[in-house]
Short mmCIF file of C-alpha atoms in Angstrom, two decimals:
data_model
loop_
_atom_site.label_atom_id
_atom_site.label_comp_id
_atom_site.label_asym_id
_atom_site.label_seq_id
_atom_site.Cartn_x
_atom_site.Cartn_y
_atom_site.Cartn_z
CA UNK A 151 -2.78 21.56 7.42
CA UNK A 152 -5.76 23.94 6.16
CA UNK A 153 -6.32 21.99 3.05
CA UNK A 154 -6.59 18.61 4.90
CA UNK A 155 -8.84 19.67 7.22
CA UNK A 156 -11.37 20.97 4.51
CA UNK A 157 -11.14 18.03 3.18
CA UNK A 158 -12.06 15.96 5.93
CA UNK A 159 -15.15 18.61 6.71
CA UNK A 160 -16.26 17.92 2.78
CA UNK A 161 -16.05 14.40 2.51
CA UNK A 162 -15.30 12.80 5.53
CA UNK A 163 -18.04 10.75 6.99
CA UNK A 164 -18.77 10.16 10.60
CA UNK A 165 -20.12 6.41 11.72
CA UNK A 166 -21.54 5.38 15.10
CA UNK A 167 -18.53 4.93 17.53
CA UNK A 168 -16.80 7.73 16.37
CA UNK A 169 -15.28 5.84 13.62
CA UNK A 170 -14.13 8.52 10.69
CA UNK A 171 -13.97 7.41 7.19
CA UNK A 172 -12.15 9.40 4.86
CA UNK A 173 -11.65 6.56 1.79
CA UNK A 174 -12.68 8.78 -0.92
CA UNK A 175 -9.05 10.53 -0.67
CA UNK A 176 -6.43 9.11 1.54
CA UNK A 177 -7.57 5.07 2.41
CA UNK A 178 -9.76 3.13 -0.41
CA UNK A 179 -9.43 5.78 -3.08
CA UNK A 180 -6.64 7.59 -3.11
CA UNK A 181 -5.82 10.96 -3.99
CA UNK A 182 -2.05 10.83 -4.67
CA UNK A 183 -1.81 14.39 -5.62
CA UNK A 184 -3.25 15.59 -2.76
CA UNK A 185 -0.50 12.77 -0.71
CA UNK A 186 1.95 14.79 -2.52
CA UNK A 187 0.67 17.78 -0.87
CA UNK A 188 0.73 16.18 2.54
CA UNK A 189 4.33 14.72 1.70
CA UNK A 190 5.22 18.37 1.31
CA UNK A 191 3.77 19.43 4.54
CA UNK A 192 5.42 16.88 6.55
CA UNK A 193 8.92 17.75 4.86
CA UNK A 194 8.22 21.56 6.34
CA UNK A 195 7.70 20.21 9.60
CA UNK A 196 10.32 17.46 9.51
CA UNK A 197 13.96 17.17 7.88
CA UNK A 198 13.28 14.71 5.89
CA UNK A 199 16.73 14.90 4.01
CA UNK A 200 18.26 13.46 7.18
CA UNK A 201 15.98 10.19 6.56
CA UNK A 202 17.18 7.35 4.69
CA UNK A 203 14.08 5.64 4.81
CA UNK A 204 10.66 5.43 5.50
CA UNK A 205 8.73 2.93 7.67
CA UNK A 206 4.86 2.64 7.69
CA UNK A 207 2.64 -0.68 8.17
CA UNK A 208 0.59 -2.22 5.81
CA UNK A 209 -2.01 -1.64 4.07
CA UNK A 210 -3.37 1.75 3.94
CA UNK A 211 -0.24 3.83 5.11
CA UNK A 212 1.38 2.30 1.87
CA UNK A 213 0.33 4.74 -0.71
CA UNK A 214 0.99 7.99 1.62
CA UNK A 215 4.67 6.49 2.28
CA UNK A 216 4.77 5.43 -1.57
CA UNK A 217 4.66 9.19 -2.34
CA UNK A 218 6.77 10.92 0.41
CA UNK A 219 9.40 8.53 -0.51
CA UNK A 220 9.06 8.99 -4.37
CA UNK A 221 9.61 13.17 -3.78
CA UNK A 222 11.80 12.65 -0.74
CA UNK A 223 14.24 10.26 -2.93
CA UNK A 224 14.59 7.86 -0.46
CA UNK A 225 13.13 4.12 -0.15
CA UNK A 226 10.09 2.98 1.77
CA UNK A 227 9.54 -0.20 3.85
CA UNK A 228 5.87 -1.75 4.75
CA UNK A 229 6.09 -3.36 7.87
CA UNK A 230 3.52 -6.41 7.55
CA UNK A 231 1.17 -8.22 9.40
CA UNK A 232 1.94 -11.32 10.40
CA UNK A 233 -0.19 -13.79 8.04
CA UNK A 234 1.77 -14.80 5.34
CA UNK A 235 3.93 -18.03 5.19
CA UNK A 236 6.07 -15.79 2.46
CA UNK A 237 8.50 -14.35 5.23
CA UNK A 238 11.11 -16.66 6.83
CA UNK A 239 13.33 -15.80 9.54
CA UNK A 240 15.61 -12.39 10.60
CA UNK A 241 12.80 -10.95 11.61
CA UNK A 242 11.84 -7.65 13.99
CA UNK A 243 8.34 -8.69 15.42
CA UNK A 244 6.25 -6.01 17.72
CA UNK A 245 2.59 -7.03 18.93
CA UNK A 246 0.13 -4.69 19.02
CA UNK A 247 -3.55 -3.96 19.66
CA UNK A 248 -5.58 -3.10 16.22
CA UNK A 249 -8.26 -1.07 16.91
CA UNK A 250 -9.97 -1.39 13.21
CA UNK A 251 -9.97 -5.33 13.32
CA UNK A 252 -10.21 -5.21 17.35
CA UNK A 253 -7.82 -8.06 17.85
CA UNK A 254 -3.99 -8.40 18.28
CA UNK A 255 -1.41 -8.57 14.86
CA UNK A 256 2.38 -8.93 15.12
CA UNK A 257 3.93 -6.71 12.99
CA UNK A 258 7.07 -7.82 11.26
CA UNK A 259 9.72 -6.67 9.24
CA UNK A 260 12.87 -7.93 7.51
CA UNK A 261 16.15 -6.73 9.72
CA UNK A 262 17.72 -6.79 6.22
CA UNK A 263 15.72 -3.51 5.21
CA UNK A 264 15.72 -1.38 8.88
CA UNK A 265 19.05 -1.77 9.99
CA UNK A 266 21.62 0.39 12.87
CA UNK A 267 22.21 2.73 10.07
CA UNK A 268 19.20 3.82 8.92
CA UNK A 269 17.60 6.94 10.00
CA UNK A 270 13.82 6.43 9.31
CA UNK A 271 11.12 8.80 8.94
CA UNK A 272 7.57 6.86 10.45
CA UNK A 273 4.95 7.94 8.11
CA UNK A 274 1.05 6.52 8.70
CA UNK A 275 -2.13 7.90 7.38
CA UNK A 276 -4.03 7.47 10.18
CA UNK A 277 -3.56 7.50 14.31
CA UNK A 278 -6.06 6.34 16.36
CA UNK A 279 -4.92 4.64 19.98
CA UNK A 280 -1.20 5.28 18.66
CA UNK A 281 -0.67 1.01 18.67
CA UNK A 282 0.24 0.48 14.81
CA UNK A 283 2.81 3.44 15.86
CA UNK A 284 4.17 1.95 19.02
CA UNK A 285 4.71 -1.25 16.75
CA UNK A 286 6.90 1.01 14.46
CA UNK A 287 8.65 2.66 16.58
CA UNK A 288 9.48 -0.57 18.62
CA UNK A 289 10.65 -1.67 15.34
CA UNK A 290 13.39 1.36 14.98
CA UNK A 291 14.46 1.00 18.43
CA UNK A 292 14.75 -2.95 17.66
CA UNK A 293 17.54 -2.21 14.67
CA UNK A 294 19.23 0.78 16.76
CA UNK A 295 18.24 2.89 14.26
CA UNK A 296 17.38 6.68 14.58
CA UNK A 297 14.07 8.06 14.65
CA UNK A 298 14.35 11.28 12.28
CA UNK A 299 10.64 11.78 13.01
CA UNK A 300 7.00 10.89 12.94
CA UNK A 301 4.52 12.21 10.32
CA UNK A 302 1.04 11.05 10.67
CA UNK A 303 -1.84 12.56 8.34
CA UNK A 304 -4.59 12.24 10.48
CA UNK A 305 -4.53 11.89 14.08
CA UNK A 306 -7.67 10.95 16.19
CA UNK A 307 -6.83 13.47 19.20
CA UNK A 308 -9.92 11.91 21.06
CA UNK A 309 -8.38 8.43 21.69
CA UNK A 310 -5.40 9.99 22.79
CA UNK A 311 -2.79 7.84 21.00
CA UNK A 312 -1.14 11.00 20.14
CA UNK A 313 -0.92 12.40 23.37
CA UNK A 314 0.54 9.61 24.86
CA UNK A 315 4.08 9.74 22.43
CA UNK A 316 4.24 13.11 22.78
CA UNK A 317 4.18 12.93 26.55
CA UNK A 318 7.03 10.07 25.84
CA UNK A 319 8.98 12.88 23.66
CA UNK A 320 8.23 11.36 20.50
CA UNK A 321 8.43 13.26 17.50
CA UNK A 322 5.18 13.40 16.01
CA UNK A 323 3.61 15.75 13.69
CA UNK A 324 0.21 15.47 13.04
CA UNK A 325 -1.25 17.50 10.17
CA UNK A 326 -4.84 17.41 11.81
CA UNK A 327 -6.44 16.40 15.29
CA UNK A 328 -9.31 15.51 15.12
CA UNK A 329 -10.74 16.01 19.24
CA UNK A 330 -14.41 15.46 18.47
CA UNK A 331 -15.78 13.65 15.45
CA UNK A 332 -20.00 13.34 16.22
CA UNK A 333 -23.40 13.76 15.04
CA UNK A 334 -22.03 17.99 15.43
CA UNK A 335 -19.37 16.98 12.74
CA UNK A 336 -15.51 17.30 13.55
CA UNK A 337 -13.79 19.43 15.39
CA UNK A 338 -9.79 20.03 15.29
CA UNK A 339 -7.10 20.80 17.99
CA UNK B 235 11.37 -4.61 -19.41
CA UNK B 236 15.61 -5.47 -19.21
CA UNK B 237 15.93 -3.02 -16.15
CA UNK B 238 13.34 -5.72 -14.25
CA UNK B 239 15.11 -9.18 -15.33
CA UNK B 240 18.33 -7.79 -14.30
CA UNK B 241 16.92 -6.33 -10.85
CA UNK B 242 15.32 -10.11 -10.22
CA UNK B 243 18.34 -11.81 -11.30
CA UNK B 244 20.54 -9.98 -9.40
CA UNK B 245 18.57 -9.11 -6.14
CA UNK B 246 15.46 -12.07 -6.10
CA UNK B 247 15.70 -15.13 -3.99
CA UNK B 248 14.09 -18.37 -5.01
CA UNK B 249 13.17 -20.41 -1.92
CA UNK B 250 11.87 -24.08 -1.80
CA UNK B 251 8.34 -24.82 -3.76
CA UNK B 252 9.29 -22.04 -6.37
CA UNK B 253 8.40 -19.23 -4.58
CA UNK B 254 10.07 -15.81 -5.60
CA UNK B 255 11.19 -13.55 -3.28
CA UNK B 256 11.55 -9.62 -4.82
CA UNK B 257 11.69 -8.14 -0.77
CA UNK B 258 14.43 -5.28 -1.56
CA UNK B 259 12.51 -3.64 -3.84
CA UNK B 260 9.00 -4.47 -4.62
CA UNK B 261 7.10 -5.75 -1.87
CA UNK B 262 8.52 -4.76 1.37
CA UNK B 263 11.36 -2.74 1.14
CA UNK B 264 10.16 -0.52 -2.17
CA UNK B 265 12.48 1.30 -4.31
CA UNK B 266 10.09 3.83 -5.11
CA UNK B 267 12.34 5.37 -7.76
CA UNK B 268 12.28 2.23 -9.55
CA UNK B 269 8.41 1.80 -9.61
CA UNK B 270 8.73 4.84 -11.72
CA UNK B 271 10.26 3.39 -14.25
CA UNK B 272 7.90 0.49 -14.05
CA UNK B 273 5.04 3.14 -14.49
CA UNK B 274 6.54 4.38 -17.40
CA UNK B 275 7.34 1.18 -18.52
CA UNK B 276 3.59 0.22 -18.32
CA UNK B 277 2.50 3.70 -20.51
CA UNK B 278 4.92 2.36 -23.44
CA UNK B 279 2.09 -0.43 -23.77
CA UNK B 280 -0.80 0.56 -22.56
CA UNK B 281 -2.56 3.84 -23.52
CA UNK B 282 -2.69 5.16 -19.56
CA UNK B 283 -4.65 8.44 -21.21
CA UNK B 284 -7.36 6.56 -21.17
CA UNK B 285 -8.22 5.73 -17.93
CA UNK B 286 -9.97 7.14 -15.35
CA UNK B 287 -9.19 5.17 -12.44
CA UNK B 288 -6.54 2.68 -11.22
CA UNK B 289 -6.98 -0.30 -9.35
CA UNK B 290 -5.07 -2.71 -7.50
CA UNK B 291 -5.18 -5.20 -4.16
CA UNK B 292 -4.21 -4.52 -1.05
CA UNK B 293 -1.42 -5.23 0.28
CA UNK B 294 1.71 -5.59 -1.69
CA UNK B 295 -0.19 -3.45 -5.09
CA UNK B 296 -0.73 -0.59 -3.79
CA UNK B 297 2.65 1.40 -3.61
CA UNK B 298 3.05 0.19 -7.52
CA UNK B 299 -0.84 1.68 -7.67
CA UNK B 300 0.30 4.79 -5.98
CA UNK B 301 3.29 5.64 -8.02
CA UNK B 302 1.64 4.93 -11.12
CA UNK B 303 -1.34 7.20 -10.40
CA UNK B 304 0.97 10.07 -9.08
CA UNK B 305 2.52 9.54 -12.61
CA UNK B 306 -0.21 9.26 -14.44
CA UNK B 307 -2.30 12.28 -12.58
CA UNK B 308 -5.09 9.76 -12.30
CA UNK B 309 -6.70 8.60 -8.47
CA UNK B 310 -6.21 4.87 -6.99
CA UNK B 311 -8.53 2.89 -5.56
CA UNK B 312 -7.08 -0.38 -3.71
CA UNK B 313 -9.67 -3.25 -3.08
CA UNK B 314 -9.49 -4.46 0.28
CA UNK B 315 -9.43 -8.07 1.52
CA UNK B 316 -12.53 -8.56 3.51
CA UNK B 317 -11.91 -8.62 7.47
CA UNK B 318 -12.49 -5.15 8.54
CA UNK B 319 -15.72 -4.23 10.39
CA UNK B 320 -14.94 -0.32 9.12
CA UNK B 321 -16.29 -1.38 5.48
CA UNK B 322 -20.47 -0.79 5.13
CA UNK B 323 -22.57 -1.85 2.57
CA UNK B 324 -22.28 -0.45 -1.18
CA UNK B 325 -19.65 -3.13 -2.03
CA UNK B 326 -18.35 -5.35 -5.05
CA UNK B 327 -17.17 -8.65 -3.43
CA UNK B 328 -14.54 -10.89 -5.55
CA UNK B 329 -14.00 -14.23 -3.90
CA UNK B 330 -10.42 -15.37 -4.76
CA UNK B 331 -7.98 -17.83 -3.69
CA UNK B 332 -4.59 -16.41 -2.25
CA UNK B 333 -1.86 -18.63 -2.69
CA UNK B 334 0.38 -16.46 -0.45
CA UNK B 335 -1.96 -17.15 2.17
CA UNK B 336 -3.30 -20.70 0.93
CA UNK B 337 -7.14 -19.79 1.72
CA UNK B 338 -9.95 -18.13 -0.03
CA UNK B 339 -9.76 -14.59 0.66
CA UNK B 340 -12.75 -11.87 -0.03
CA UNK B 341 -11.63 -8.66 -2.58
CA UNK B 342 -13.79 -5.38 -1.54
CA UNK B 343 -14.33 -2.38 -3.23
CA UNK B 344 -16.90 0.61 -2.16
CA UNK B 345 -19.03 0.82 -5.27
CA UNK B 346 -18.53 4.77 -5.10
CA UNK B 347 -15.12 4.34 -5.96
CA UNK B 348 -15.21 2.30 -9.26
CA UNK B 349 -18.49 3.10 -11.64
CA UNK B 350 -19.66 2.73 -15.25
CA UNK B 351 -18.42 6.13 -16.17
CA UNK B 352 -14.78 4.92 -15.02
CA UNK B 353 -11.97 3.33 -17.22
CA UNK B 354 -9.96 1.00 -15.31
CA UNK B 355 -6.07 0.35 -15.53
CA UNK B 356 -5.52 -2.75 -13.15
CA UNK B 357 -2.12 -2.58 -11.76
CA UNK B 358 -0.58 -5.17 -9.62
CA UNK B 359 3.10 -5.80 -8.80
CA UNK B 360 3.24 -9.91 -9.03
CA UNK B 361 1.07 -12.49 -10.84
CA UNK B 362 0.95 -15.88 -9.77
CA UNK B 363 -2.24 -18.19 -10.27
CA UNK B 364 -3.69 -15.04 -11.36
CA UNK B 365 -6.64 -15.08 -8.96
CA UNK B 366 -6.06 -11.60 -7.63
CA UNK B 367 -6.09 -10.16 -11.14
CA UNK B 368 -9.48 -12.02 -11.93
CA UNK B 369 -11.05 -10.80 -8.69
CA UNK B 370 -9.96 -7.28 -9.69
CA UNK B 371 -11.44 -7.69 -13.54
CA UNK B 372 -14.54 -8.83 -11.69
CA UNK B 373 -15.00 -6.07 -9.84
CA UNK B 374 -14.68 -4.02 -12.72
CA UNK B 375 -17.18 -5.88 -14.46
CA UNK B 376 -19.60 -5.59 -12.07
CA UNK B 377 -19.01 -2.12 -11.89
CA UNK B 378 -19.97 -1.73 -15.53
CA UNK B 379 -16.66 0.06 -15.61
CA UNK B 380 -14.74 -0.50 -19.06
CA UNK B 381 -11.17 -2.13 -18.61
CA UNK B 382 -8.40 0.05 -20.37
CA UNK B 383 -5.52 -2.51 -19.32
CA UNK B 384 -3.76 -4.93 -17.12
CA UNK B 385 -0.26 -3.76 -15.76
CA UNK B 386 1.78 -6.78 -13.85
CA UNK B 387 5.45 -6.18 -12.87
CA UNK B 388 6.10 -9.65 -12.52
CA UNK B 389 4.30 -12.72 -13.79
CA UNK B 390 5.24 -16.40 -12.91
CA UNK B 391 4.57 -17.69 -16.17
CA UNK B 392 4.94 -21.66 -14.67
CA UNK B 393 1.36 -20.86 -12.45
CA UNK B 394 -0.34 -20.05 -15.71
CA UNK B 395 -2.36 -17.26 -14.29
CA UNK B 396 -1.05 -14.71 -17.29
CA UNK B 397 -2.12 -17.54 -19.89
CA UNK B 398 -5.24 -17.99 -18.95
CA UNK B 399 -6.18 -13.82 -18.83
CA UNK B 400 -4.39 -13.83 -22.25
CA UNK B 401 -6.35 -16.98 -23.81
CA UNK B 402 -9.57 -15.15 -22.14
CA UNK B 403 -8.84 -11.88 -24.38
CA UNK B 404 -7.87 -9.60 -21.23
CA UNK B 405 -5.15 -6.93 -22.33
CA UNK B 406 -2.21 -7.99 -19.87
CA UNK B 407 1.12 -6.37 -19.79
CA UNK B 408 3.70 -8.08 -18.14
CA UNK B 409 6.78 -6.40 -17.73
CA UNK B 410 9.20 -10.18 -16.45
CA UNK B 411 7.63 -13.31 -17.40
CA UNK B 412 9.80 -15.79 -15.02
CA UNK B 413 9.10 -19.12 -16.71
CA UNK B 414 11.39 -21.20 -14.46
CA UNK B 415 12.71 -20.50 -10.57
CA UNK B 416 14.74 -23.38 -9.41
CA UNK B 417 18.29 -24.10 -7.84
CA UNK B 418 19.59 -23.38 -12.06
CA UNK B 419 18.29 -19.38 -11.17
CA UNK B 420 15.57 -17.53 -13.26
CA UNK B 421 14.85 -17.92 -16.73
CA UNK B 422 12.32 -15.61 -18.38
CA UNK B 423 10.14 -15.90 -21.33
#
């Protein structure tokens, strides 16, 4: 997607480790018009009127599936991490390794709100080593659900989380790559 | 708003120690839809034209946050609570103390996101001891920012945290007041 990636050139910043910080628009502050845009993209890429809902993780892939599932019509469910005493049991619980907070979280979700017949559309803002997605897709598999597809907005080619569902025939559509991000700037698949 | 009550009454679980339970549409599956309505809701009382900038807490705020400002044609910024290593300096730090997770947790917000040119609508989707709202307000005060409004879906008038921002002169709109959640079901004020 040409307008994302100009984006990310303009205002993305680049911090030792390769980290890439793009919270003026898609993670701190949010540009929701422009997530509109990128809900659009993903629903030219995907069919999203076969999903009946959408499943991201908490926190920052909220507002991106907030907005695809406001224009797509359809509802949205956060999977959380584990933390909070608020969520009893009937639970679908996948570990996995977070690379921004370098340390393992469970995410769960309610089986009420993923169920056998759903067909959910993954949405996240952001891929890194792909482990927030495993979770999610463990998740859908968990409930017998089917996977309609995986939009992600930004995808950090370069730690190869990407590469590795796509090699397991995941559907995954990335709307940028990003294979280098260093003191030479970024540079795309 | 009659639209809310009803939705509580009819779809909110009250478990042990008061605690309200709005899971099928508010805060983890979300019925994005519906959060328009809420939006709109919140622009019959509050003069959204106003303001620059929303705000809101991660996690459960920010689809509310998202849908409002894709209404409203106005950018989000979501403070974050304080346990990433991604955040640098040029913050506004709120402590607060979450009684979802029963410890003091640390609100963070990038200073370029919320300035004294901006006019703040805080938007959050539940109210309970009102901490999370007063970190919020403080951020905006130490942003020099002017506050336009305060937008809760749901307040649980019995923790007091509404009272006390409305005996303190803030300019809170909340949408369902539930002033008792027992075994007898909700009653509102």
């Amino acid at each position: 997607m040409e307008a994302l990636k100009q984006r990310i050139c303009r205002e993305g910043r680049i911090l030792p480790g390769s980290i890439v910080k793009v919270d003026s628009f898609l993670n701190h502050q949010v540009d929701t018009r422009f997530l509109g845009e990128i809900a659009d993209e993903f629903a030219r890429h995907i069919d999203v009127t076969k999903a009946t809902k959408i499943l991201t993780a908490e926190a920052s892939g909220i507002a991106l599936a907030a907005i695809c599932s406001y224009r797509y019509g359809i509802p949205m469910v956060f999977a959380k991490k584990a933390k909070s005493d608020n969520i009893e049991g009937g639970l679908y619980k996948s570990e996995v390794y977070s690379y921004t907070y370098q340390k393992k979280v469970t995410l769960i979700c309610a089986q009420d709100w993923v169920t056998a017949d759903d067909r959910v559309l993954i949405v996240d803002d952001f891929m890194a080593n792909g482990e927030a997605m495993r979770g999610l897709i463990q998740i859908v598999e968990m409930a017998g659900a089917e996977l309609v597809g995986i939009g992600c907005a930004i995808e950090k080619g370069f730690q190869h989380g990407g590469d590795k569902l796509r090699a397991a025939g995941y559907p995954l559509t990335s709307l940028a790559i990003i294979d280098r991000a260093d003191e030479n700037g970024f540079q795309f698949r």
